[in-house]
mmCIF file of C-alpha atoms in Angstrom:
data_model
loop_
_atom_site.group_PDB
_atom_site.id
_atom_site.type_symbol
_atom_site.label_atom_id
_atom_site.label_comp_id
_atom_site.label_asym_id
_atom_site.label_seq_id
_atom_site.Cartn_x
_atom_site.Cartn_y
_atom_site.Cartn_z
ATOM 1 C CA GLN A 1 -2.167 -8.516 -20.086
ATOM 2 C CA VAL A 2 -4.708 -9.336 -17.492
ATOM 3 C CA GLN A 3 -3.308 -11.401 -14.564
ATOM 4 C CA LEU A 4 -4.885 -12.574 -11.421
ATOM 5 C CA VAL A 5 -2.220 -14.015 -9.082
ATOM 6 C CA GLN A 6 -3.348 -15.827 -5.968
ATOM 7 C CA SER A 7 -1.529 -16.472 -2.699
ATOM 8 C CA GLY A 8 0.067 -19.820 -2.000
ATOM 9 C CA ALA A 9 -1.269 -23.030 -0.525
ATOM 10 C CA GLU A 10 -2.502 -23.060 3.112
ATOM 11 C CA VAL A 11 -2.833 -25.753 5.709
ATOM 12 C CA LYS A 12 -5.249 -24.999 8.548
ATOM 13 C CA LYS A 13 -6.700 -26.807 11.602
ATOM 14 C CA PRO A 14 -10.441 -27.203 12.006
ATOM 15 C CA GLY A 15 -11.986 -24.137 13.522
ATOM 16 C CA ALA A 16 -9.350 -21.811 12.115
ATOM 17 C CA SER A 17 -9.842 -19.136 9.436
ATOM 18 C CA VAL A 18 -8.069 -18.840 6.118
ATOM 19 C CA LYS A 19 -7.490 -15.606 3.988
ATOM 20 C CA VAL A 20 -6.720 -16.034 0.283
ATOM 21 C CA SER A 21 -5.582 -13.100 -1.788
ATOM 22 C CA CYS A 22 -5.921 -12.335 -5.509
ATOM 23 C CA LYS A 23 -3.708 -9.631 -6.915
ATOM 24 C CA ALA A 24 -5.014 -8.114 -10.106
ATOM 25 C CA SER A 25 -3.034 -6.402 -12.880
ATOM 26 C CA GLY A 26 -3.400 -5.429 -16.497
ATOM 27 C CA TYR A 27 -6.823 -3.817 -16.386
ATOM 28 C CA THR A 28 -8.800 -1.088 -14.478
ATOM 29 C CA PHE A 29 -9.167 -2.677 -11.174
ATOM 30 C CA THR A 30 -12.438 -1.044 -10.227
ATOM 31 C CA SER A 31 -14.231 -1.757 -13.534
ATOM 32 C CA PHE A 32 -14.750 -5.506 -13.065
ATOM 33 C CA PHE A 33 -16.593 -7.457 -10.402
ATOM 34 C CA MET A 34 -14.640 -10.331 -8.873
ATOM 35 C CA HIS A 35 -16.209 -13.705 -7.889
ATOM 36 C CA TRP A 36 -14.850 -16.445 -5.687
ATOM 37 C CA VAL A 37 -15.383 -20.115 -6.766
ATOM 38 C CA ARG A 38 -14.095 -23.279 -5.134
ATOM 39 C CA GLN A 39 -13.684 -26.879 -5.973
ATOM 40 C CA ALA A 40 -13.463 -29.558 -3.405
ATOM 41 C CA PRO A 41 -11.467 -32.790 -4.196
ATOM 42 C CA GLY A 42 -13.463 -34.852 -6.703
ATOM 43 C CA GLN A 43 -16.332 -32.301 -6.628
ATOM 44 C CA GLY A 44 -17.654 -29.715 -9.042
ATOM 45 C CA LEU A 45 -17.276 -25.917 -9.091
ATOM 46 C CA GLU A 46 -19.135 -23.996 -6.295
ATOM 47 C CA TRP A 47 -19.783 -20.303 -6.241
ATOM 48 C CA MET A 48 -19.037 -18.427 -3.050
ATOM 49 C CA GLY A 49 -19.846 -14.875 -3.760
ATOM 50 C CA ILE A 50 -18.816 -11.630 -5.433
ATOM 51 C CA ILE A 51 -17.298 -8.294 -4.551
ATOM 52 C CA ASN A 52 -17.488 -5.038 -6.426
ATOM 53 C CA PRO A 53 -13.955 -3.625 -6.241
ATOM 54 C CA SER A 54 -15.308 -0.114 -6.897
ATOM 55 C CA GLY A 55 -17.338 0.307 -3.761
ATOM 56 C CA GLY A 56 -16.571 -2.912 -1.882
ATOM 57 C CA SER A 57 -20.108 -4.152 -1.853
ATOM 58 C CA THR A 58 -20.564 -7.939 -1.595
ATOM 59 C CA ASN A 59 -23.043 -10.634 -2.279
ATOM 60 C CA TYR A 60 -22.416 -14.026 -0.748
ATOM 61 C CA ALA A 61 -23.918 -17.384 -1.530
ATOM 62 C CA GLN A 62 -26.396 -18.453 1.135
ATOM 63 C CA LYS A 63 -24.310 -21.421 2.161
ATOM 64 C CA PHE A 64 -21.386 -19.248 3.214
ATOM 65 C CA GLN A 65 -23.304 -16.365 4.732
ATOM 66 C CA GLY A 66 -21.889 -15.576 8.189
ATOM 67 C CA ARG A 67 -18.624 -17.468 7.476
ATOM 68 C CA VAL A 68 -17.147 -15.653 4.516
ATOM 69 C CA THR A 69 -15.778 -12.083 4.075
ATOM 70 C CA MET A 70 -14.657 -10.663 0.850
ATOM 71 C CA ALA A 71 -12.703 -7.430 0.749
ATOM 72 C CA ARG A 72 -10.500 -5.391 -1.481
ATOM 73 C CA ASP A 73 -7.567 -3.054 -1.265
ATOM 74 C CA THR A 74 -7.621 -0.597 -4.140
ATOM 75 C CA SER A 75 -4.222 0.716 -3.331
ATOM 76 C CA THR A 76 -2.610 -2.594 -3.951
ATOM 77 C CA ARG A 77 -5.172 -3.896 -6.433
ATOM 78 C CA THR A 78 -5.729 -6.950 -4.264
ATOM 79 C CA LEU A 79 -8.926 -8.877 -3.430
ATOM 80 C CA TYR A 80 -9.315 -11.015 -0.358
ATOM 81 C CA MET A 81 -11.539 -13.914 0.632
ATOM 82 C CA GLU A 82 -11.611 -14.972 4.261
ATOM 83 C CA LEU A 83 -13.347 -18.146 5.374
ATOM 84 C CA SER A 84 -13.801 -18.863 9.019
ATOM 85 C CA SER A 85 -14.782 -21.881 11.169
ATOM 86 C CA LEU A 86 -13.045 -24.211 8.847
ATOM 87 C CA THR A 87 -13.981 -27.923 8.560
ATOM 88 C CA SER A 88 -12.535 -30.659 6.530
ATOM 89 C CA GLU A 89 -15.367 -30.010 4.052
ATOM 90 C CA ASP A 90 -13.657 -26.676 3.213
ATOM 91 C CA THR A 91 -10.569 -28.435 1.854
ATOM 92 C CA ALA A 92 -10.633 -27.206 -1.728
ATOM 93 C CA VAL A 93 -8.973 -25.198 -4.445
ATOM 94 C CA TYR A 94 -10.177 -21.622 -4.215
ATOM 95 C CA TYR A 95 -10.288 -19.396 -7.264
ATOM 96 C CA CYS A 96 -10.919 -15.723 -7.955
ATOM 97 C CA ALA A 97 -12.555 -15.111 -11.287
ATOM 98 C CA ARG A 98 -13.168 -11.812 -13.030
ATOM 99 C CA ALA A 99 -16.588 -11.076 -14.414
ATOM 100 C CA THR A 100 -17.162 -9.023 -17.489
ATOM 101 C CA TYR A 101 -20.534 -7.815 -16.420
ATOM 102 C CA GLY A 102 -22.621 -7.171 -13.414
ATOM 103 C CA SER A 103 -25.144 -4.669 -12.288
ATOM 104 C CA GLY A 104 -27.811 -3.986 -9.652
ATOM 105 C CA GLY A 105 -27.870 -7.372 -7.961
ATOM 106 C CA TYR A 106 -27.369 -9.283 -11.240
ATOM 107 C CA TYR A 107 -24.014 -10.986 -11.574
ATOM 108 C CA PRO A 108 -23.996 -13.545 -14.440
ATOM 109 C CA PRO A 109 -21.050 -16.084 -14.422
ATOM 110 C CA ASN A 110 -19.257 -14.571 -17.416
ATOM 111 C CA PHE A 111 -15.763 -15.261 -16.078
ATOM 112 C CA ASP A 112 -13.104 -14.270 -18.564
ATOM 113 C CA TYR A 113 -10.072 -14.536 -16.405
ATOM 114 C CA TRP A 114 -9.248 -16.669 -13.448
ATOM 115 C CA GLY A 115 -6.542 -16.886 -10.767
ATOM 116 C CA GLN A 116 -4.334 -19.945 -10.760
ATOM 117 C CA GLY A 117 -6.171 -21.331 -7.666
ATOM 118 C CA THR A 118 -5.114 -21.632 -4.002
ATOM 119 C CA LEU A 119 -5.275 -25.046 -2.325
ATOM 120 C CA VAL A 120 -6.606 -24.830 1.184
ATOM 121 C CA THR A 121 -6.296 -27.995 3.206
ATOM 122 C CA VAL A 122 -8.146 -28.280 6.566
ATOM 123 C CA SER A 123 -6.687 -31.040 8.723
ATOM 124 C CA SER A 124 -6.085 -31.768 12.304
ATOM 125 C CA GLN B 1 -26.645 -31.869 -5.187
ATOM 126 C CA SER B 2 -26.073 -29.228 -7.964
ATOM 127 C CA VAL B 3 -28.873 -26.889 -8.987
ATOM 128 C CA LEU B 4 -28.082 -27.502 -12.642
ATOM 129 C CA THR B 5 -28.038 -31.166 -13.846
ATOM 130 C CA GLN B 6 -25.393 -32.562 -16.087
ATOM 131 C CA PRO B 7 -24.555 -36.272 -17.023
ATOM 132 C CA PRO B 8 -21.466 -37.153 -15.052
ATOM 133 C CA SER B 9 -19.751 -38.556 -18.145
ATOM 134 C CA ALA B 10 -19.617 -38.428 -21.832
ATOM 135 C CA SER B 11 -17.335 -40.017 -24.378
ATOM 136 C CA GLY B 12 -16.562 -40.183 -28.134
ATOM 137 C CA THR B 13 -13.884 -41.099 -30.603
ATOM 138 C CA PRO B 14 -11.696 -38.705 -32.493
ATOM 139 C CA GLY B 15 -13.627 -36.854 -35.205
ATOM 140 C CA GLN B 16 -17.023 -37.643 -33.608
ATOM 141 C CA ARG B 17 -19.557 -35.090 -32.379
ATOM 142 C CA VAL B 18 -20.653 -35.236 -28.765
ATOM 143 C CA ALA B 19 -23.279 -33.176 -26.910
ATOM 144 C CA ILE B 20 -23.405 -32.426 -23.155
ATOM 145 C CA SER B 21 -26.792 -31.427 -21.640
ATOM 146 C CA CYS B 22 -27.515 -29.093 -18.793
ATOM 147 C CA SER B 23 -30.907 -29.036 -17.189
ATOM 148 C CA GLY B 24 -32.141 -26.245 -14.935
ATOM 149 C CA SER B 25 -35.329 -24.469 -14.027
ATOM 150 C CA SER B 26 -37.314 -21.305 -14.675
ATOM 151 C CA SER B 27 -35.285 -19.378 -12.096
ATOM 152 C CA ASN B 28 -31.908 -19.933 -13.832
ATOM 153 C CA ILE B 29 -31.613 -21.238 -17.387
ATOM 154 C CA GLY B 30 -35.328 -20.572 -18.098
ATOM 155 C CA SER B 31 -34.819 -16.885 -17.478
ATOM 156 C CA ASP B 32 -31.289 -16.133 -18.275
ATOM 157 C CA TYR B 33 -28.116 -16.984 -20.259
ATOM 158 C CA VAL B 34 -26.078 -20.151 -19.898
ATOM 159 C CA TYR B 35 -22.315 -20.238 -19.658
ATOM 160 C CA TRP B 36 -19.962 -23.123 -20.288
ATOM 161 C CA TYR B 37 -16.503 -23.785 -18.885
ATOM 162 C CA GLN B 38 -13.790 -26.287 -19.797
ATOM 163 C CA HIS B 39 -11.661 -27.368 -16.871
ATOM 164 C CA LEU B 40 -8.513 -29.379 -17.171
ATOM 165 C CA PRO B 41 -6.970 -30.796 -14.048
ATOM 166 C CA GLY B 42 -4.497 -28.517 -12.338
ATOM 167 C CA THR B 43 -5.491 -25.465 -14.381
ATOM 168 C CA ALA B 44 -8.116 -22.711 -14.006
ATOM 169 C CA PRO B 45 -11.399 -23.224 -15.774
ATOM 170 C CA LYS B 46 -11.708 -21.625 -19.194
ATOM 171 C CA LEU B 47 -14.762 -19.777 -20.555
ATOM 172 C CA LEU B 48 -15.947 -21.781 -23.636
ATOM 173 C CA MET B 49 -19.281 -20.248 -24.240
ATOM 174 C CA HIS B 50 -21.197 -17.200 -22.994
ATOM 175 C CA ARG B 51 -24.796 -15.968 -23.472
ATOM 176 C CA ASN B 52 -25.849 -19.389 -24.583
ATOM 177 C CA ASN B 53 -23.991 -19.618 -27.837
ATOM 178 C CA GLN B 54 -21.412 -16.976 -28.040
ATOM 179 C CA ARG B 55 -17.802 -18.210 -28.324
ATOM 180 C CA PRO B 56 -15.127 -15.968 -26.744
ATOM 181 C CA SER B 57 -12.112 -15.131 -29.014
ATOM 182 C CA GLY B 58 -9.749 -18.115 -29.505
ATOM 183 C CA VAL B 59 -12.387 -20.806 -28.929
ATOM 184 C CA PRO B 60 -12.612 -23.027 -31.960
ATOM 185 C CA ASP B 61 -15.885 -23.106 -33.846
ATOM 186 C CA ARG B 62 -15.976 -26.871 -33.209
ATOM 187 C CA PHE B 63 -17.657 -25.840 -29.980
ATOM 188 C CA SER B 64 -21.239 -24.655 -30.145
ATOM 189 C CA GLY B 65 -23.986 -23.899 -27.555
ATOM 190 C CA SER B 66 -27.650 -23.855 -27.574
ATOM 191 C CA LYS B 67 -30.590 -23.343 -25.202
ATOM 192 C CA SER B 68 -34.177 -24.247 -25.182
ATOM 193 C CA GLY B 69 -36.540 -23.441 -22.247
ATOM 194 C CA THR B 70 -34.888 -24.695 -19.119
ATOM 195 C CA SER B 71 -32.260 -26.841 -20.835
ATOM 196 C CA ALA B 72 -28.986 -26.116 -22.593
ATOM 197 C CA SER B 73 -26.468 -28.096 -24.552
ATOM 198 C CA LEU B 74 -22.815 -27.794 -25.480
ATOM 199 C CA ALA B 75 -21.787 -29.609 -28.583
ATOM 200 C CA ILE B 76 -18.276 -30.517 -29.698
ATOM 201 C CA SER B 77 -17.727 -31.615 -33.231
ATOM 202 C CA GLY B 78 -14.607 -33.062 -34.805
ATOM 203 C CA LEU B 79 -13.607 -34.383 -31.328
ATOM 204 C CA ARG B 80 -9.895 -34.173 -30.522
ATOM 205 C CA SER B 81 -7.879 -35.749 -27.748
ATOM 206 C CA GLU B 82 -7.111 -32.343 -26.199
ATOM 207 C CA ASP B 83 -10.890 -31.816 -25.651
ATOM 208 C CA GLU B 84 -10.686 -34.484 -22.871
ATOM 209 C CA ALA B 85 -11.630 -32.346 -19.810
ATOM 210 C CA ASP B 86 -14.394 -31.651 -17.371
ATOM 211 C CA TYR B 87 -17.188 -29.355 -18.619
ATOM 212 C CA TYR B 88 -19.405 -27.268 -16.527
ATOM 213 C CA CYS B 89 -22.501 -25.246 -17.270
ATOM 214 C CA ALA B 90 -23.401 -22.192 -15.143
ATOM 215 C CA ALA B 91 -26.130 -19.597 -14.854
ATOM 216 C CA TRP B 92 -27.470 -16.809 -12.625
ATOM 217 C CA ASP B 93 -30.253 -17.957 -10.468
ATOM 218 C CA ALA B 94 -32.742 -15.233 -9.697
ATOM 219 C CA GLY B 95 -34.388 -17.123 -6.872
ATOM 220 C CA LEU B 96 -31.199 -17.834 -5.079
ATOM 221 C CA SER B 97 -29.636 -14.447 -6.134
ATOM 222 C CA GLY B 98 -26.453 -16.384 -6.970
ATOM 223 C CA VAL B 99 -24.493 -18.269 -9.533
ATOM 224 C CA VAL B 100 -25.235 -21.925 -9.910
ATOM 225 C CA PHE B 101 -23.120 -24.578 -11.591
ATOM 226 C CA GLY B 102 -23.788 -27.979 -12.957
ATOM 227 C CA GLY B 103 -22.089 -30.999 -11.390
ATOM 228 C CA GLY B 104 -19.758 -31.232 -14.330
ATOM 229 C CA THR B 105 -19.321 -33.690 -17.183
ATOM 230 C CA LYS B 106 -16.164 -35.628 -17.632
ATOM 231 C CA LEU B 107 -15.473 -36.052 -21.388
ATOM 232 C CA THR B 108 -13.345 -38.940 -22.433
ATOM 233 C CA VAL B 109 -11.965 -39.177 -25.893
ATOM 234 C CA LEU B 110 -11.551 -42.865 -26.653
#
């Protein structure tokens, strides 16, 4: 069965970086795009970007351009999302979410499987 | 400020029908499909509706979706206590070249 298992909770200081992992199993790793979505306390869902595990190409939300890096390791079937220059506003639960479809710059939010979420707390 | 606009709250009694609206623009809902998610605290969001009105396997037919122009709606009939959750609409925005979400609607079953 499809599983997306994320790394554990992190506590970081302002200005630091955090790297969250998402290990995929139960399906052909390179056949599905992976999105990253976050939810700050008391807030709604916010899209961060997408990575194509096949070639590693990425598409980031404008808000996070220059501060986020998404990568993958096909040998371990693991996706990574690194966010730098953290502030308290980055305190949130971060999710990886598998998309059933995407092509040529069009990545609709058809997320059929999600990771369990990783809480990132930014505090001095 | 979310790109898609949802009412912050909705409520109903068991057995009732409730509808949650989602308003967007020509660059998102007006030109592409709408997706709906159910989110219970402490769990991952769950896909409830894709391509406006298609239910994934396992989603009860009490849930239905519709779209007209730049707005969409999720309806829940025969409301049950376990439907109490946050509901989000989402769409691809061609202008932003990204996914946009609504701010979420907290559904309370009275």
